[in-house]
GROMACS .gro file of C-alpha atoms in nm:
model
  261
    1UNK     CA    1   2.458  -5.739   1.779
    2UNK     CA    2   2.336  -5.995   2.004
    3UNK     CA    3   2.024  -6.217   1.972
    4UNK     CA    4   1.876  -6.031   2.282
    5UNK     CA    5   1.927  -5.702   2.135
    6UNK     CA    6   1.792  -5.785   1.806
    7UNK     CA    7   1.466  -5.913   1.976
    8UNK     CA    8   1.452  -5.580   2.200
    9UNK     CA    9   1.470  -5.396   1.876
   10UNK     CA   10   1.193  -5.580   1.733
   11UNK     CA   11   0.971  -5.569   2.030
   12UNK     CA   12   1.059  -5.145   2.009
   13UNK     CA   13   0.954  -5.146   1.656
   14UNK     CA   14   0.620  -5.326   1.721
   15UNK     CA   15   0.533  -5.092   2.021
   16UNK     CA   16   0.612  -4.780   1.785
   17UNK     CA   17   0.384  -4.948   1.521
   18UNK     CA   18   0.117  -4.993   1.784
   19UNK     CA   19   0.132  -4.648   1.897
   20UNK     CA   20   0.108  -4.474   1.566
   21UNK     CA   21  -0.214  -4.724   1.443
   22UNK     CA   22  -0.355  -4.629   1.750
   23UNK     CA   23  -0.299  -4.229   1.698
   24UNK     CA   24  -0.435  -4.324   1.318
   25UNK     CA   25  -0.102  -4.205   1.181
   26UNK     CA   26  -0.015  -4.491   0.994
   27UNK     CA   27  -0.028  -4.304   0.664
   28UNK     CA   28   0.251  -4.001   0.726
   29UNK     CA   29   0.192  -3.862   0.400
   30UNK     CA   30  -0.051  -3.578   0.492
   31UNK     CA   31  -0.335  -3.759   0.321
   32UNK     CA   32  -0.682  -3.832   0.504
   33UNK     CA   33  -0.744  -4.202   0.517
   34UNK     CA   34  -1.002  -4.388   0.702
   35UNK     CA   35  -0.753  -4.427   1.033
   36UNK     CA   36  -0.680  -4.045   0.989
   37UNK     CA   37  -1.036  -3.858   1.022
   38UNK     CA   38  -1.117  -3.558   0.895
   39UNK     CA   39  -1.113  -3.248   1.130
   40UNK     CA   40  -1.408  -3.187   1.320
   41UNK     CA   41  -1.673  -2.990   1.116
   42UNK     CA   42  -1.834  -2.838   1.445
   43UNK     CA   43  -1.710  -2.476   1.389
   44UNK     CA   44  -1.861  -2.498   1.013
   45UNK     CA   45  -2.053  -2.189   0.949
   46UNK     CA   46  -2.383  -2.301   0.800
   47UNK     CA   47  -2.456  -2.122   0.473
   48UNK     CA   48  -2.830  -2.097   0.552
   49UNK     CA   49  -2.733  -1.854   0.831
   50UNK     CA   50  -2.436  -1.696   0.691
   51UNK     CA   51  -2.451  -1.707   0.272
   52UNK     CA   52  -2.116  -1.501   0.288
   53UNK     CA   53  -1.921  -1.779   0.478
   54UNK     CA   54  -1.616  -1.853   0.255
   55UNK     CA   55  -1.431  -2.126   0.507
   56UNK     CA   56  -1.540  -2.314   0.796
   57UNK     CA   57  -1.602  -2.085   1.094
   58UNK     CA   58  -1.613  -1.772   0.900
   59UNK     CA   59  -1.877  -1.525   1.029
   60UNK     CA   60  -1.791  -1.228   0.834
   61UNK     CA   61  -2.127  -1.095   0.636
   62UNK     CA   62  -1.895  -0.926   0.363
   63UNK     CA   63  -1.903  -1.097   0.039
   64UNK     CA   64  -1.582  -1.186  -0.155
   65UNK     CA   65  -1.619  -0.849  -0.379
   66UNK     CA   66  -1.642  -0.621  -0.079
   67UNK     CA   67  -1.318  -0.850   0.146
   68UNK     CA   68  -1.150  -0.810  -0.191
   69UNK     CA   69  -1.171  -0.408  -0.176
   70UNK     CA   70  -1.112  -0.371   0.197
   71UNK     CA   71  -0.802  -0.594   0.144
   72UNK     CA   72  -0.670  -0.366  -0.156
   73UNK     CA   73  -0.751  -0.059   0.054
   74UNK     CA   74  -0.542  -0.203   0.353
   75UNK     CA   75  -0.254  -0.317   0.194
   76UNK     CA   76  -0.211  -0.079  -0.157
   77UNK     CA   77  -0.166   0.277  -0.134
   78UNK     CA   78  -0.505   0.360  -0.326
   79UNK     CA   79  -0.785   0.203  -0.577
   80UNK     CA   80  -0.911   0.325  -0.884
   81UNK     CA   81  -1.066   0.189  -1.209
   82UNK     CA   82  -1.281  -0.127  -1.159
   83UNK     CA   83  -1.187  -0.171  -0.827
   84UNK     CA   84  -1.308   0.197  -0.728
   85UNK     CA   85  -1.668   0.110  -0.905
   86UNK     CA   86  -1.655  -0.228  -0.715
   87UNK     CA   87  -1.612  -0.031  -0.393
   88UNK     CA   88  -1.889   0.163  -0.436
   89UNK     CA   89  -2.169  -0.098  -0.405
   90UNK     CA   90  -2.000  -0.199  -0.070
   91UNK     CA   91  -1.890   0.160   0.087
   92UNK     CA   92  -2.084   0.091   0.408
   93UNK     CA   93  -1.931  -0.263   0.486
   94UNK     CA   94  -1.584  -0.145   0.384
   95UNK     CA   95  -1.596   0.157   0.578
   96UNK     CA   96  -1.699  -0.040   0.892
   97UNK     CA   97  -1.384  -0.309   0.793
   98UNK     CA   98  -1.138  -0.022   0.786
   99UNK     CA   99  -1.257   0.158   1.105
  100UNK     CA  100  -1.206  -0.196   1.272
  101UNK     CA  101  -0.830  -0.113   1.199
  102UNK     CA  102  -0.861   0.239   1.278
  103UNK     CA  103  -0.867   0.333   0.939
  104UNK     CA  104  -1.093   0.585   0.771
  105UNK     CA  105  -1.221   0.587   0.398
  106UNK     CA  106  -1.156   0.896   0.187
  107UNK     CA  107  -1.337   0.907  -0.138
  108UNK     CA  108  -1.244   1.135  -0.455
  109UNK     CA  109  -1.523   1.102  -0.666
  110UNK     CA  110  -1.377   1.367  -0.911
  111UNK     CA  111  -1.036   1.136  -0.987
  112UNK     CA  112  -1.235   0.796  -0.901
  113UNK     CA  113  -1.010   0.744  -0.607
  114UNK     CA  114  -1.044   0.576  -0.261
  115UNK     CA  115  -0.741   0.552  -0.005
  116UNK     CA  116  -0.752   0.467   0.375
  117UNK     CA  117  -0.580   0.682   0.624
  118UNK     CA  118  -0.510   0.657   0.993
  119UNK     CA  119  -0.775   0.773   1.209
  120UNK     CA  120  -0.656   1.104   1.372
  121UNK     CA  121  -0.783   1.144   1.749
  122UNK     CA  122  -0.605   1.147   2.065
  123UNK     CA  123  -0.546   0.869   2.317
  124UNK     CA  124  -0.674   0.602   2.084
  125UNK     CA  125  -0.481   0.352   2.285
  126UNK     CA  126  -0.360   0.138   1.983
  127UNK     CA  127  -0.193   0.213   1.646
  128UNK     CA  128  -0.362   0.212   1.299
  129UNK     CA  129  -0.297  -0.047   1.040
  130UNK     CA  130  -0.115   0.211   0.832
  131UNK     CA  131   0.100   0.488   0.949
  132UNK     CA  132   0.137   0.879   0.872
  133UNK     CA  133   0.353   0.964   0.573
  134UNK     CA  134   0.670   1.166   0.641
  135UNK     CA  135   0.822   1.354   0.328
  136UNK     CA  136   1.166   1.485   0.285
  137UNK     CA  137   1.171   1.812   0.151
  138UNK     CA  138   1.299   1.663  -0.180
  139UNK     CA  139   1.019   1.455  -0.178
  140UNK     CA  140   0.768   1.738  -0.094
  141UNK     CA  141   0.888   1.936  -0.384
  142UNK     CA  142   0.874   1.624  -0.624
  143UNK     CA  143   0.519   1.600  -0.529
  144UNK     CA  144   0.434   1.944  -0.565
  145UNK     CA  145   0.595   1.937  -0.930
  146UNK     CA  146   0.386   1.661  -1.021
  147UNK     CA  147   0.066   1.824  -0.886
  148UNK     CA  148   0.138   2.153  -1.067
  149UNK     CA  149   0.195   1.925  -1.385
  150UNK     CA  150  -0.116   1.776  -1.359
  151UNK     CA  151  -0.269   2.100  -1.335
  152UNK     CA  152  -0.154   2.173  -1.658
  153UNK     CA  153  -0.270   1.837  -1.818
  154UNK     CA  154  -0.613   1.919  -1.651
  155UNK     CA  155  -0.625   2.255  -1.788
  156UNK     CA  156  -0.575   2.096  -2.154
  157UNK     CA  157  -0.835   1.820  -2.101
  158UNK     CA  158  -0.594   1.544  -2.102
  159UNK     CA  159  -0.708   1.236  -1.952
  160UNK     CA  160  -0.519   1.088  -1.661
  161UNK     CA  161  -0.363   0.796  -1.899
  162UNK     CA  162  -0.186   1.076  -2.046
  163UNK     CA  163  -0.045   1.245  -1.752
  164UNK     CA  164   0.368   1.160  -1.874
  165UNK     CA  165   0.647   1.322  -1.700
  166UNK     CA  166   1.013   1.207  -1.791
  167UNK     CA  167   1.346   1.227  -1.589
  168UNK     CA  168   1.467   1.482  -1.764
  169UNK     CA  169   1.157   1.719  -1.742
  170UNK     CA  170   1.187   1.637  -1.324
  171UNK     CA  171   1.552   1.719  -1.329
  172UNK     CA  172   1.507   2.040  -1.509
  173UNK     CA  173   1.249   2.144  -1.270
  174UNK     CA  174   1.422   2.041  -0.938
  175UNK     CA  175   1.799   2.118  -1.043
  176UNK     CA  176   1.768   2.412  -1.213
  177UNK     CA  177   1.623   2.784  -1.162
  178UNK     CA  178   1.472   2.792  -0.834
  179UNK     CA  179   1.444   2.438  -0.815
  180UNK     CA  180   1.527   2.277  -0.476
  181UNK     CA  181   1.863   2.126  -0.591
  182UNK     CA  182   1.960   2.418  -0.814
  183UNK     CA  183   2.265   2.533  -0.589
  184UNK     CA  184   2.421   2.217  -0.600
  185UNK     CA  185   2.713   2.162  -0.812
  186UNK     CA  186   2.745   1.770  -0.776
  187UNK     CA  187   2.568   1.652  -1.089
  188UNK     CA  188   2.605   1.291  -0.969
  189UNK     CA  189   2.497   1.376  -0.634
  190UNK     CA  190   2.185   1.562  -0.795
  191UNK     CA  191   2.074   1.261  -0.979
  192UNK     CA  192   2.114   1.035  -0.703
  193UNK     CA  193   1.843   1.263  -0.519
  194UNK     CA  194   1.613   1.273  -0.763
  195UNK     CA  195   1.620   0.882  -0.844
  196UNK     CA  196   1.586   0.807  -0.482
  197UNK     CA  197   1.277   1.062  -0.474
  198UNK     CA  198   1.136   0.899  -0.783
  199UNK     CA  199   1.162   0.572  -0.647
  200UNK     CA  200   0.990   0.657  -0.342
  201UNK     CA  201   0.737   0.859  -0.551
  202UNK     CA  202   0.670   0.485  -0.737
  203UNK     CA  203   0.687   0.276  -0.449
  204UNK     CA  204   0.414   0.508  -0.266
  205UNK     CA  205   0.193   0.506  -0.589
  206UNK     CA  206   0.225   0.890  -0.710
  207UNK     CA  207   0.426   0.766  -1.017
  208UNK     CA  208   0.407   0.436  -1.237
  209UNK     CA  209   0.702   0.343  -1.472
  210UNK     CA  210   0.574   0.372  -1.871
  211UNK     CA  211   0.617   0.034  -1.999
  212UNK     CA  212   0.870   0.010  -2.265
  213UNK     CA  213   1.080   0.315  -2.150
  214UNK     CA  214   1.363   0.412  -1.869
  215UNK     CA  215   1.272   0.728  -1.836
  216UNK     CA  216   0.917   0.825  -1.863
  217UNK     CA  217   0.646   0.784  -1.575
  218UNK     CA  218   0.273   0.847  -1.579
  219UNK     CA  219   0.153   1.061  -1.297
  220UNK     CA  220  -0.138   0.858  -1.116
  221UNK     CA  221  -0.478   1.016  -0.995
  222UNK     CA  222  -0.356   0.973  -0.641
  223UNK     CA  223  -0.166   1.283  -0.652
  224UNK     CA  224  -0.436   1.533  -0.714
  225UNK     CA  225  -0.657   1.331  -0.494
  226UNK     CA  226  -0.420   1.390  -0.190
  227UNK     CA  227  -0.242   1.720  -0.281
  228UNK     CA  228  -0.407   2.041  -0.354
  229UNK     CA  229  -0.274   2.315  -0.563
  230UNK     CA  230  -0.252   2.519  -0.283
  231UNK     CA  231  -0.075   2.299  -0.054
  232UNK     CA  232   0.161   2.211  -0.376
  233UNK     CA  233   0.248   2.576  -0.406
  234UNK     CA  234   0.300   2.616  -0.048
  235UNK     CA  235   0.549   2.333  -0.055
  236UNK     CA  236   0.713   2.471  -0.365
  237UNK     CA  237   0.759   2.820  -0.175
  238UNK     CA  238   0.906   2.627   0.127
  239UNK     CA  239   1.147   2.396  -0.039
  240UNK     CA  240   1.267   2.695  -0.263
  241UNK     CA  241   1.315   2.918   0.054
  242UNK     CA  242   1.537   2.634   0.199
  243UNK     CA  243   1.792   2.584  -0.096
  244UNK     CA  244   2.088   2.759   0.084
  245UNK     CA  245   2.042   2.554   0.416
  246UNK     CA  246   2.010   2.238   0.182
  247UNK     CA  247   1.826   2.041   0.452
  248UNK     CA  248   1.717   1.751   0.243
  249UNK     CA  249   1.661   1.529   0.531
  250UNK     CA  250   1.391   1.786   0.679
  251UNK     CA  251   1.082   1.635   0.703
  252UNK     CA  252   0.777   1.801   0.611
  253UNK     CA  253   0.517   1.791   0.936
  254UNK     CA  254   0.202   1.969   0.929
  255UNK     CA  255  -0.154   1.918   0.923
  256UNK     CA  256  -0.165   1.855   0.572
  257UNK     CA  257   0.078   1.570   0.588
  258UNK     CA  258  -0.197   1.330   0.684
  259UNK     CA  259  -0.381   1.369   0.354
  260UNK     CA  260  -0.053   1.158   0.213
  261UNK     CA  261  -0.156   0.863   0.463
   0.00000   0.00000   0.00000
């Protein structure tokens, strides 16, 4: 390297250092220093004007509990337990928040369950945050089975914590007698279909795995909350009558389907 090149590089480095200093960026660690002023607070919400503000610029009038419930209703299949009780104190605010996303609040006091479903209206011009559920006939048969099982538990006055069903019970109901899969001879294929239906029901909040077991599930209150016994009977009849066609990929699409949103 020549002397002239060395001088040019030092001059270039000095120019860069001056530019960094002018920009207040001499500290590149991300920490705020005297040379790096904090972000402008012009948009900071005044707590005196909005006591519910949680961050600079927050204009929401919902407190943290109401926001927490609204978020859970939008992200989860349903709420129950303590979250349900919390929602009761903020119903109007939560409903408005859901409506902003084209959702409506459904409250089932009997089962202490709330869930959000898409608004059904023509020509909305926008899609709701959640979409309607489409069920295969197998899944419809599965949900109908769970609803009928809950009816038995309710008749015996069993609390929801004891609404238990095993994989063997599900298999016996769907793959024997008048069950949806009774006409199939491929046992491995039958179990694959049943396991798939169980997985989806678990993902959608209708079943919850019983801790410490591999084959036991708890039926959640969401099942009776969204599915009437009359509809359950109709679905069971529909799936039984379709045994000969084996159309397991057909979907259940009627007005009542929106209750599973």
